[in-house]
mmCIF file of C-alpha atoms in Angstrom:
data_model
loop_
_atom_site.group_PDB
_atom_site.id
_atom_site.type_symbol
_atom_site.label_atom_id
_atom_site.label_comp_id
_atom_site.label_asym_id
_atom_site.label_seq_id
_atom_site.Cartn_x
_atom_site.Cartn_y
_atom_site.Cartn_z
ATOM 1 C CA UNK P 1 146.471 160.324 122.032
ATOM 2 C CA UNK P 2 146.467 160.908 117.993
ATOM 3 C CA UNK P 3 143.252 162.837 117.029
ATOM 4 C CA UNK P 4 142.602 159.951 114.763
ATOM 5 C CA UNK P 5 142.834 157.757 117.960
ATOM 6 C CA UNK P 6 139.470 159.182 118.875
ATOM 7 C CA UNK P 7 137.604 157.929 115.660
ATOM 8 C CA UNK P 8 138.612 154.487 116.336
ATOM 9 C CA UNK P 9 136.890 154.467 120.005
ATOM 10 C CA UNK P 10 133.632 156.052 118.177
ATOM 11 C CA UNK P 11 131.243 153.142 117.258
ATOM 12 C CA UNK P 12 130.417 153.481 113.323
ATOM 13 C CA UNK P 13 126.949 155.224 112.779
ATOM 14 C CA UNK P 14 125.718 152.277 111.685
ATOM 15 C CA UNK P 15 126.404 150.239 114.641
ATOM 16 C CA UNK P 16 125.616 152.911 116.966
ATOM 17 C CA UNK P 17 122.084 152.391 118.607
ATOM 18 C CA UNK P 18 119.482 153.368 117.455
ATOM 19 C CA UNK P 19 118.915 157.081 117.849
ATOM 20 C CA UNK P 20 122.826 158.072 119.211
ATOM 21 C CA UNK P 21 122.912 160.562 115.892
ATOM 22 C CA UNK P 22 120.305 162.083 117.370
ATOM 23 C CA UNK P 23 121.336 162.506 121.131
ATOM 24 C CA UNK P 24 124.754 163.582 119.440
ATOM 25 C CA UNK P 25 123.223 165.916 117.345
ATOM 26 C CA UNK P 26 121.195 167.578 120.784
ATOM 27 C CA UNK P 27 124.202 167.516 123.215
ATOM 28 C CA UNK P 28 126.412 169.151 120.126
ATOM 29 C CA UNK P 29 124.170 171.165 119.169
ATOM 30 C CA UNK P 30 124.160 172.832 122.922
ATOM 31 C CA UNK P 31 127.863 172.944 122.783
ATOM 32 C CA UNK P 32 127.874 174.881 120.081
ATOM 33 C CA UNK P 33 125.434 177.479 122.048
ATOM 34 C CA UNK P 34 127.920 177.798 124.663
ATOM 35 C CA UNK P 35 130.827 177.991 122.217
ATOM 36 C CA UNK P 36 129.142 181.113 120.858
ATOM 37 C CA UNK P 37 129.992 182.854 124.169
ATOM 38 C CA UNK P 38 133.798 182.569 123.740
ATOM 39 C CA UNK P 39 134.364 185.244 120.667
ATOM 40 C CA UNK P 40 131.071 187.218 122.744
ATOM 41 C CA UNK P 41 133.544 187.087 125.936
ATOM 42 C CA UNK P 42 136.081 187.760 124.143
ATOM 43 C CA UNK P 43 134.238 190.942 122.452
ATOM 44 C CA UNK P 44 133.140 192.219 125.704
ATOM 45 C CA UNK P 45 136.639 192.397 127.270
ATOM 46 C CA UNK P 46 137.814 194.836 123.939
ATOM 47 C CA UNK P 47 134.875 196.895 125.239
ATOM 48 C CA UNK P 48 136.209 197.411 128.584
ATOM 49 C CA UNK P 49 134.006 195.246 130.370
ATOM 50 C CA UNK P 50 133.291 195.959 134.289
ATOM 51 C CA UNK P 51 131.174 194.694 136.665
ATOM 52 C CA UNK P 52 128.791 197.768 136.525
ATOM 53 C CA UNK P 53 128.035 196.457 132.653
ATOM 54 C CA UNK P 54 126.563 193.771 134.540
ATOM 55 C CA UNK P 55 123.329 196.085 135.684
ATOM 56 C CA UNK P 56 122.572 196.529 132.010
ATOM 57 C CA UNK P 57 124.639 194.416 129.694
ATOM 58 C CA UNK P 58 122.470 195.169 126.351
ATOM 59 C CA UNK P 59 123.690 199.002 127.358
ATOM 60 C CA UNK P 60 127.929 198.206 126.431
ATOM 61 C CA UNK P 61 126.595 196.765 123.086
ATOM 62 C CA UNK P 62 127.684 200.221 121.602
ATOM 63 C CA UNK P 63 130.955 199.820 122.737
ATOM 64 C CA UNK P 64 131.750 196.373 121.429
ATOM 65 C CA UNK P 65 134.046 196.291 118.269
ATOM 66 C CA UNK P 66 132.074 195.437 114.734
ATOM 67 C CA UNK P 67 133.217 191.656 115.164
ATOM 68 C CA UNK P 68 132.058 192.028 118.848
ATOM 69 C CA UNK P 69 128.461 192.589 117.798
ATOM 70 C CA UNK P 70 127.891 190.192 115.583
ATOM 71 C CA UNK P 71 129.363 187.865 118.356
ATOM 72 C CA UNK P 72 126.718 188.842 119.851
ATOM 73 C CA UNK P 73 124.250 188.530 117.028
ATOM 74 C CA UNK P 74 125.636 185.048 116.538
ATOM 75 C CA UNK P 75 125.213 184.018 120.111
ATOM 76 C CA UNK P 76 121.617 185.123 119.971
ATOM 77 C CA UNK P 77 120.538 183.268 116.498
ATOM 78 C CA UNK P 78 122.432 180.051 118.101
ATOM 79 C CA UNK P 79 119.332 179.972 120.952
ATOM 80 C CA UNK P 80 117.157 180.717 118.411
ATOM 81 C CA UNK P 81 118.528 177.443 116.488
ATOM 82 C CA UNK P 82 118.779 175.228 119.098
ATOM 83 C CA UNK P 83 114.688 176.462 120.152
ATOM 84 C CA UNK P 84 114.142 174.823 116.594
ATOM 85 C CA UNK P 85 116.556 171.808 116.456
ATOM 86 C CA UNK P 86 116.599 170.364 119.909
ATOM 87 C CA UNK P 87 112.406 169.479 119.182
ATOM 88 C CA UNK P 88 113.314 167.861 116.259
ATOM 89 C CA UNK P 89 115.903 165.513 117.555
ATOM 90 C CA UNK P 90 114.283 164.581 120.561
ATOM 91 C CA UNK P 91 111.128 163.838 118.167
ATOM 92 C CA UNK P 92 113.667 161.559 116.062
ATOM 93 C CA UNK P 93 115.148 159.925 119.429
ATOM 94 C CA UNK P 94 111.760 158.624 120.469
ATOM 95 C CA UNK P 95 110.924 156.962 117.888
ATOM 96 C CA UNK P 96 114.401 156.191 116.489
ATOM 97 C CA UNK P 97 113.852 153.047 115.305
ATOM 98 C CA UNK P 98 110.505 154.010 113.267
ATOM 99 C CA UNK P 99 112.292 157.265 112.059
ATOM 100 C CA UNK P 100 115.528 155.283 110.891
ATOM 101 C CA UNK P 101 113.958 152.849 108.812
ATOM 102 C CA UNK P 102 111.776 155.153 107.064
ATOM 103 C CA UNK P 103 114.416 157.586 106.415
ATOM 104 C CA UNK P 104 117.756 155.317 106.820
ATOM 105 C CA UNK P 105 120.007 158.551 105.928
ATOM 106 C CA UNK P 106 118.827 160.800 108.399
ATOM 107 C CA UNK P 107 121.455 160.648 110.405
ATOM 108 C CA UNK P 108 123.556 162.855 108.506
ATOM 109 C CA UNK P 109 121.110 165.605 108.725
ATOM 110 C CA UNK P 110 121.561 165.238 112.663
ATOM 111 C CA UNK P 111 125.036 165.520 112.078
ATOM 112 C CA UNK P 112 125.432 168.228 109.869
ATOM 113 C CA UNK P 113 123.138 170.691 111.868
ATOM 114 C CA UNK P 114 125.810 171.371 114.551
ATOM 115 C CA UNK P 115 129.113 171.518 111.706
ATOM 116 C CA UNK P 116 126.786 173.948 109.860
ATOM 117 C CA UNK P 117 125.856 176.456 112.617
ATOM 118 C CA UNK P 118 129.626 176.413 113.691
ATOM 119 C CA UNK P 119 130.494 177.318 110.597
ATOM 120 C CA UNK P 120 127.929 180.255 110.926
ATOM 121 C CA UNK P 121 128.940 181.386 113.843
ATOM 122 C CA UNK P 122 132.507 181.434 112.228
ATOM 123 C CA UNK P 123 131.416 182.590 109.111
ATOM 124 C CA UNK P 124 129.268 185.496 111.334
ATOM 125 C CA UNK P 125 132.470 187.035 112.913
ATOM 126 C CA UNK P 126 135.017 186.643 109.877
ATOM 127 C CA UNK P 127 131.812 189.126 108.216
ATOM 128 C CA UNK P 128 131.024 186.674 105.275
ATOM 129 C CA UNK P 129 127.504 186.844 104.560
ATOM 130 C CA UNK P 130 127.062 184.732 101.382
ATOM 131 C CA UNK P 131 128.428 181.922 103.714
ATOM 132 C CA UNK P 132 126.524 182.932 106.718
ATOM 133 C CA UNK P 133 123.535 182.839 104.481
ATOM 134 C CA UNK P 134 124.895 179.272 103.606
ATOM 135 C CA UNK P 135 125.469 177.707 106.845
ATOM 136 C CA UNK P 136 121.868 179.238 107.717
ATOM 137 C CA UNK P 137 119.792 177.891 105.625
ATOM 138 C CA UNK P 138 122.056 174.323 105.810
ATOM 139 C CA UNK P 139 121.495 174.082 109.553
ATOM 140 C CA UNK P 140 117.495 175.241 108.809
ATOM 141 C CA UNK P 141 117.405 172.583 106.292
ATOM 142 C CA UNK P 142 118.662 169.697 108.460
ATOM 143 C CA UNK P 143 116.318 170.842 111.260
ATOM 144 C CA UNK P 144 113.592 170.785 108.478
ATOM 145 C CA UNK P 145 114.089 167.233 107.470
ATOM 146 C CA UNK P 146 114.587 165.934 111.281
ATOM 147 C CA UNK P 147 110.955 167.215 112.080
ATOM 148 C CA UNK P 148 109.916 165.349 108.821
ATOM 149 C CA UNK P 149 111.593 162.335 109.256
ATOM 150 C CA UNK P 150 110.488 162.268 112.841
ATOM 151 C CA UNK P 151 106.768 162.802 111.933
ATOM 152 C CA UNK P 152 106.715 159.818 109.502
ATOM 153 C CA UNK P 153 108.608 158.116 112.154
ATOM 154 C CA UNK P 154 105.356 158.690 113.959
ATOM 155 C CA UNK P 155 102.865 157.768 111.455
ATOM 156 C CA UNK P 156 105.129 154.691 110.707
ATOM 157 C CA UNK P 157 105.397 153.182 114.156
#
């Protein structure tokens, strides 16, 4: 099947119901957390990884190759992001309705949280910090405006 294929079987975001941007947004938002353990796994096994690591697997940090630990810083900030996102959109998904029609484009905040802290994460291992710093405060800023669109949500319905 074409990649393009794929977009055609998607429902527009407009005719999607109410609040799928937002269960999108949670269940990609995970992915992405568990994507952050491929270049981590893949760090790990340059550092000669063994089942004895497994005792004490903060102890073979040292040995992991610069890109290798900031896999592993990566990995760690993507909890910490999904801690503050997944709130938000489940906020937003309960009162989708309320939250759409007081803030019709919110949807592309929901959207843009996951690309963005891919990006990091990508950004994070290629050592780019002004991007990094970019994708950072981009996923921090959709998060923002979720938990603000979902609180006048709230107050609306």
């Amino acid at each position: 099947m074409p990649p393009f294929a794929l977009a055609l079987l998607l429902p527009p975001l407009s005719a999607a119901a109410p609040g799928a941007a937002f269960a999108w947004s949670l269940v990609l938002a995970g992915a992405v957390v568990i994507a952050s353990l491929i270049p981590l796994a893949a760090g790990r096994s340059q550092a000669d990884f063994s089942l004895a690591d497994l005792s004490a697997p903060r102890a073979m940090f040292e040995r992991l190759p610069a890109w290798g630990k900031r896999a592993q810083w990566a990995h760690q900030n993507s909890f910490e992001a999904f801690g503050l996102h997944a709130p938000a959109c489940l906020l937003c998904l309960i009162h989708a309705p309320s939250v759409q029609a007081a803030v019709p484009w919110i949807a592309l905040a929901a959207w843009l949280h996951p690309a963005a802290r891919l990006l990091y994460i990508g950004a994070y291992l290629a050592d780019l910090p002004p991007l990094r710093s970019l994708c950072w405060i981009s996923g921090l800023l959709c998060t923002a405006l979720l938990y603000l669109a979902g609180l006048q949500g709230v107050l609306a319905g």
